[in-house]
Amino acid sequence: MTLSVNRLAKSLVAGELNESEKIKYYLAAIYLQLINAGIPAYFWGSKLDNVGAVSFGLGAIVATLCIVTIKNVNDKIDGRNVIERLSILSFPAFLQSIALYLVVYIGITALYVVTGVQSIYFIFSLLGLSFYYWVGFELIRKALMKNIV
């Protein structure tokens, strides 16, 4: 796996990367984003404790499983352009995922304020990121499934 943007671009233009190698780069980008999201949270006072670490770990696992499933669906379609499809479909899919996440977050927060039951908020803190990834990638998977002939 090269970290040189220029060498990677050259390999892509030359058609030297297969779809599985492209998926590895996509997964690496997802993991990098997870790490990048955790670092500011840590330094801005929202310490990455055990719950945060488990949440990020679960998010990485869910994202990985979902992306592998999408690659398998893509293989059933034609086995080509998996990253192009993931990248382009991610925009509308994750807009919907964000909207649903925010609705659930507001609902959980309201439930917490009304009941004072902290475990409600704890469970969402633990599973919220996984939920976000699952919804977004599931929307992509379902959209691609409709194109299997």
PDB file of C-alpha atoms in Angstrom:
ATOM      1  CA  MET A   1       0.000   0.000   0.000  1.00  0.00           C
ATOM      2  CA  THR A   2       1.578   3.249  -1.110  1.00  0.00           C
ATOM      3  CA  LEU A   3       1.079   6.525   0.738  1.00  0.00           C
ATOM      4  CA  SER A   4       2.268   8.613  -2.197  1.00  0.00           C
ATOM      5  CA  VAL A   5      -0.674  10.354  -3.843  1.00  0.00           C
ATOM      6  CA  ASN A   6       1.271  10.694  -7.100  1.00  0.00           C
ATOM      7  CA  ARG A   7       2.284   7.011  -7.256  1.00  0.00           C
ATOM      8  CA  LEU A   8      -1.231   5.919  -6.362  1.00  0.00           C
ATOM      9  CA  ALA A   9      -2.735   8.185  -9.017  1.00  0.00           C
ATOM     10  CA  LYS A  10      -0.321   6.738 -11.565  1.00  0.00           C
ATOM     11  CA  SER A  11      -1.344   3.192 -10.583  1.00  0.00           C
ATOM     12  CA  LEU A  12      -5.025   4.072 -10.835  1.00  0.00           C
ATOM     13  CA  VAL A  13      -4.648   5.708 -14.247  1.00  0.00           C
ATOM     14  CA  ALA A  14      -2.631   2.718 -15.480  1.00  0.00           C
ATOM     15  CA  GLY A  15      -5.328   0.323 -14.216  1.00  0.00           C
ATOM     16  CA  GLU A  16      -2.863  -1.470 -11.934  1.00  0.00           C
ATOM     17  CA  LEU A  17      -5.152  -1.763  -8.905  1.00  0.00           C
ATOM     18  CA  ASN A  18      -7.850  -4.404  -8.742  1.00  0.00           C
ATOM     19  CA  GLU A  19     -11.160  -3.848  -6.955  1.00  0.00           C
ATOM     20  CA  SER A  20      -9.971  -5.610  -3.771  1.00  0.00           C
ATOM     21  CA  GLU A  21      -6.947  -3.313  -3.516  1.00  0.00           C
ATOM     22  CA  LYS A  22      -9.212  -0.302  -4.008  1.00  0.00           C
ATOM     23  CA  ILE A  23     -11.428  -1.529  -1.148  1.00  0.00           C
ATOM     24  CA  LYS A  24      -8.359  -1.685   1.125  1.00  0.00           C
ATOM     25  CA  TYR A  25      -7.656   1.991   0.424  1.00  0.00           C
ATOM     26  CA  TYR A  26     -11.293   2.869   1.058  1.00  0.00           C
ATOM     27  CA  LEU A  27     -11.258   1.005   4.381  1.00  0.00           C
ATOM     28  CA  ALA A  28      -7.985   2.689   5.332  1.00  0.00           C
ATOM     29  CA  ALA A  29      -9.633   6.055   4.647  1.00  0.00           C
ATOM     30  CA  ILE A  30     -12.589   5.138   6.891  1.00  0.00           C
ATOM     31  CA  TYR A  31     -10.229   4.094   9.698  1.00  0.00           C
ATOM     32  CA  LEU A  32      -8.228   7.277   9.281  1.00  0.00           C
ATOM     33  CA  GLN A  33     -11.425   9.318   9.563  1.00  0.00           C
ATOM     34  CA  LEU A  34     -12.377   7.480  12.756  1.00  0.00           C
ATOM     35  CA  ILE A  35      -8.970   8.194  14.266  1.00  0.00           C
ATOM     36  CA  ASN A  36      -9.168  11.802  13.113  1.00  0.00           C
ATOM     37  CA  ALA A  37     -12.571  12.217  14.764  1.00  0.00           C
ATOM     38  CA  GLY A  38     -11.277  10.810  18.048  1.00  0.00           C
ATOM     39  CA  ILE A  39      -8.173  12.974  18.350  1.00  0.00           C
ATOM     40  CA  PRO A  40      -9.951  16.360  18.580  1.00  0.00           C
ATOM     41  CA  ALA A  41     -12.516  14.879  20.958  1.00  0.00           C
ATOM     42  CA  TYR A  42      -9.683  13.779  23.213  1.00  0.00           C
ATOM     43  CA  PHE A  43      -7.885  17.131  23.213  1.00  0.00           C
ATOM     44  CA  TRP A  44     -11.066  19.186  23.546  1.00  0.00           C
ATOM     45  CA  GLY A  45     -11.931  17.572  26.826  1.00  0.00           C
ATOM     46  CA  SER A  46     -14.232  14.786  25.693  1.00  0.00           C
ATOM     47  CA  LYS A  47     -11.720  12.171  26.750  1.00  0.00           C
ATOM     48  CA  LEU A  48     -11.619   9.018  24.675  1.00  0.00           C
ATOM     49  CA  ASP A  49     -12.423   6.643  27.500  1.00  0.00           C
ATOM     50  CA  ASN A  50     -13.271   2.958  27.285  1.00  0.00           C
ATOM     51  CA  VAL A  51     -16.762   3.708  25.988  1.00  0.00           C
ATOM     52  CA  GLY A  52     -15.374   5.948  23.271  1.00  0.00           C
ATOM     53  CA  ALA A  53     -12.738   3.411  22.296  1.00  0.00           C
ATOM     54  CA  VAL A  54     -15.332   0.626  22.131  1.00  0.00           C
ATOM     55  CA  SER A  55     -17.651   2.874  20.123  1.00  0.00           C
ATOM     56  CA  PHE A  56     -14.923   3.658  17.581  1.00  0.00           C
ATOM     57  CA  GLY A  57     -13.867  -0.004  17.454  1.00  0.00           C
ATOM     58  CA  LEU A  58     -17.438  -1.151  16.846  1.00  0.00           C
ATOM     59  CA  GLY A  59     -17.830   1.549  14.209  1.00  0.00           C
ATOM     60  CA  ALA A  60     -14.727   0.280  12.417  1.00  0.00           C
ATOM     61  CA  ILE A  61     -16.010  -3.307  12.539  1.00  0.00           C
ATOM     62  CA  VAL A  62     -19.461  -2.358  11.263  1.00  0.00           C
ATOM     63  CA  ALA A  63     -17.994  -0.212   8.474  1.00  0.00           C
ATOM     64  CA  THR A  64     -15.634  -3.018   7.452  1.00  0.00           C
ATOM     65  CA  LEU A  65     -18.364  -5.660   7.362  1.00  0.00           C
ATOM     66  CA  CYS A  66     -20.703  -3.373   5.455  1.00  0.00           C
ATOM     67  CA  ILE A  67     -18.068  -2.401   2.890  1.00  0.00           C
ATOM     68  CA  VAL A  68     -17.102  -6.046   2.324  1.00  0.00           C
ATOM     69  CA  THR A  69     -20.795  -6.889   1.849  1.00  0.00           C
ATOM     70  CA  ILE A  70     -21.137  -4.056  -0.656  1.00  0.00           C
ATOM     71  CA  LYS A  71     -18.085  -5.323  -2.532  1.00  0.00           C
ATOM     72  CA  ASN A  72     -19.704  -8.770  -2.722  1.00  0.00           C
ATOM     73  CA  VAL A  73     -22.930  -7.244  -4.056  1.00  0.00           C
ATOM     74  CA  ASN A  74     -20.894  -5.243  -6.555  1.00  0.00           C
ATOM     75  CA  ASP A  75     -19.173  -8.459  -7.681  1.00  0.00           C
ATOM     76  CA  LYS A  76     -22.607  -9.931  -8.448  1.00  0.00           C
ATOM     77  CA  ILE A  77     -23.457  -6.894 -10.588  1.00  0.00           C
ATOM     78  CA  ASP A  78     -20.317  -6.735 -12.717  1.00  0.00           C
ATOM     79  CA  GLY A  79     -17.330  -6.565 -10.359  1.00  0.00           C
ATOM     80  CA  ARG A  80     -16.282  -3.148 -11.610  1.00  0.00           C
ATOM     81  CA  ASN A  81     -16.148   0.388 -10.229  1.00  0.00           C
ATOM     82  CA  VAL A  82     -16.814  -0.531  -6.600  1.00  0.00           C
ATOM     83  CA  ILE A  83     -15.028   2.531  -5.223  1.00  0.00           C
ATOM     84  CA  GLU A  84     -16.714   4.831  -7.702  1.00  0.00           C
ATOM     85  CA  ARG A  85     -20.095   3.441  -6.671  1.00  0.00           C
ATOM     86  CA  LEU A  86     -19.292   3.590  -2.954  1.00  0.00           C
ATOM     87  CA  SER A  87     -17.950   7.133  -3.198  1.00  0.00           C
ATOM     88  CA  ILE A  88     -20.798   8.565  -5.231  1.00  0.00           C
ATOM     89  CA  LEU A  89     -23.603   6.726  -3.432  1.00  0.00           C
ATOM     90  CA  SER A  90     -22.087   7.689  -0.055  1.00  0.00           C
ATOM     91  CA  PHE A  91     -23.161  11.308  -0.454  1.00  0.00           C
ATOM     92  CA  PRO A  92     -26.961  10.807  -0.590  1.00  0.00           C
ATOM     93  CA  ALA A  93     -26.845   7.687   1.611  1.00  0.00           C
ATOM     94  CA  PHE A  94     -24.926   9.363   4.408  1.00  0.00           C
ATOM     95  CA  LEU A  95     -27.038  12.518   4.184  1.00  0.00           C
ATOM     96  CA  GLN A  96     -29.998  10.278   4.991  1.00  0.00           C
ATOM     97  CA  SER A  97     -27.986   8.488   7.680  1.00  0.00           C
ATOM     98  CA  ILE A  98     -27.056  11.822   9.287  1.00  0.00           C
ATOM     99  CA  ALA A  99     -30.702  12.907   9.275  1.00  0.00           C
ATOM    100  CA  LEU A 100     -31.825   9.666  10.923  1.00  0.00           C
ATOM    101  CA  TYR A 101     -28.922   9.791  13.388  1.00  0.00           C
ATOM    102  CA  LEU A 102     -29.899  13.325  14.429  1.00  0.00           C
ATOM    103  CA  VAL A 103     -33.553  12.328  14.882  1.00  0.00           C
ATOM    104  CA  VAL A 104     -32.519   9.373  17.047  1.00  0.00           C
ATOM    105  CA  TYR A 105     -30.028  11.551  18.951  1.00  0.00           C
ATOM    106  CA  ILE A 106     -32.674  14.184  19.696  1.00  0.00           C
ATOM    107  CA  GLY A 107     -35.111  11.457  20.742  1.00  0.00           C
ATOM    108  CA  ILE A 108     -32.540   9.801  23.019  1.00  0.00           C
ATOM    109  CA  THR A 109     -31.590  13.160  24.526  1.00  0.00           C
ATOM    110  CA  ALA A 110     -35.255  14.014  25.156  1.00  0.00           C
ATOM    111  CA  LEU A 111     -35.830  10.583  26.702  1.00  0.00           C
ATOM    112  CA  TYR A 112     -32.779  11.070  28.903  1.00  0.00           C
ATOM    113  CA  VAL A 113     -33.918  14.544  30.009  1.00  0.00           C
ATOM    114  CA  VAL A 114     -37.423  13.265  30.837  1.00  0.00           C
ATOM    115  CA  THR A 115     -36.416  10.025  32.564  1.00  0.00           C
ATOM    116  CA  GLY A 116     -32.942  10.828  33.880  1.00  0.00           C
ATOM    117  CA  VAL A 117     -31.946   7.235  33.083  1.00  0.00           C
ATOM    118  CA  GLN A 118     -28.286   7.551  32.180  1.00  0.00           C
ATOM    119  CA  SER A 119     -28.025   4.061  30.674  1.00  0.00           C
ATOM    120  CA  ILE A 120     -30.149   5.251  27.714  1.00  0.00           C
ATOM    121  CA  TYR A 121     -27.523   7.821  26.810  1.00  0.00           C
ATOM    122  CA  PHE A 122     -24.707   5.360  27.564  1.00  0.00           C
ATOM    123  CA  ILE A 123     -26.102   2.791  25.102  1.00  0.00           C
ATOM    124  CA  PHE A 124     -26.452   5.422  22.391  1.00  0.00           C
ATOM    125  CA  SER A 125     -22.905   6.644  23.068  1.00  0.00           C
ATOM    126  CA  LEU A 126     -21.703   3.083  22.625  1.00  0.00           C
ATOM    127  CA  LEU A 127     -23.722   2.188  19.501  1.00  0.00           C
ATOM    128  CA  GLY A 128     -24.460   5.523  17.795  1.00  0.00           C
ATOM    129  CA  LEU A 129     -21.457   5.511  15.461  1.00  0.00           C
ATOM    130  CA  SER A 130     -22.116   1.900  14.429  1.00  0.00           C
ATOM    131  CA  PHE A 131     -25.752   2.807  13.766  1.00  0.00           C
ATOM    132  CA  TYR A 132     -24.678   5.746  11.594  1.00  0.00           C
ATOM    133  CA  TYR A 133     -22.348   3.582   9.494  1.00  0.00           C
ATOM    134  CA  TRP A 134     -24.805   0.695   9.239  1.00  0.00           C
ATOM    135  CA  VAL A 135     -27.643   2.904   7.994  1.00  0.00           C
ATOM    136  CA  GLY A 136     -25.492   4.683   5.394  1.00  0.00           C
ATOM    137  CA  PHE A 137     -23.884   1.553   4.017  1.00  0.00           C
ATOM    138  CA  GLU A 138     -27.145  -0.401   4.144  1.00  0.00           C
ATOM    139  CA  LEU A 139     -28.791   2.240   1.945  1.00  0.00           C
ATOM    140  CA  ILE A 140     -25.948   1.792  -0.560  1.00  0.00           C
ATOM    141  CA  ARG A 141     -26.183  -2.005  -0.412  1.00  0.00           C
ATOM    142  CA  LYS A 142     -29.948  -1.966  -0.999  1.00  0.00           C
ATOM    143  CA  ALA A 143     -29.620   0.449  -3.910  1.00  0.00           C
ATOM    144  CA  LEU A 144     -26.996  -1.777  -5.538  1.00  0.00           C
ATOM    145  CA  MET A 145     -29.037  -4.931  -4.868  1.00  0.00           C
ATOM    146  CA  LYS A 146     -31.814  -3.505  -7.047  1.00  0.00           C
ATOM    147  CA  ASN A 147     -29.378  -3.645  -9.976  1.00  0.00           C
ATOM    148  CA  ILE A 148     -28.458  -7.321  -9.784  1.00  0.00           C
ATOM    149  CA  VAL A 149     -29.917  -9.091 -12.807  1.00  0.00           C
TER     150      VAL A 149
END
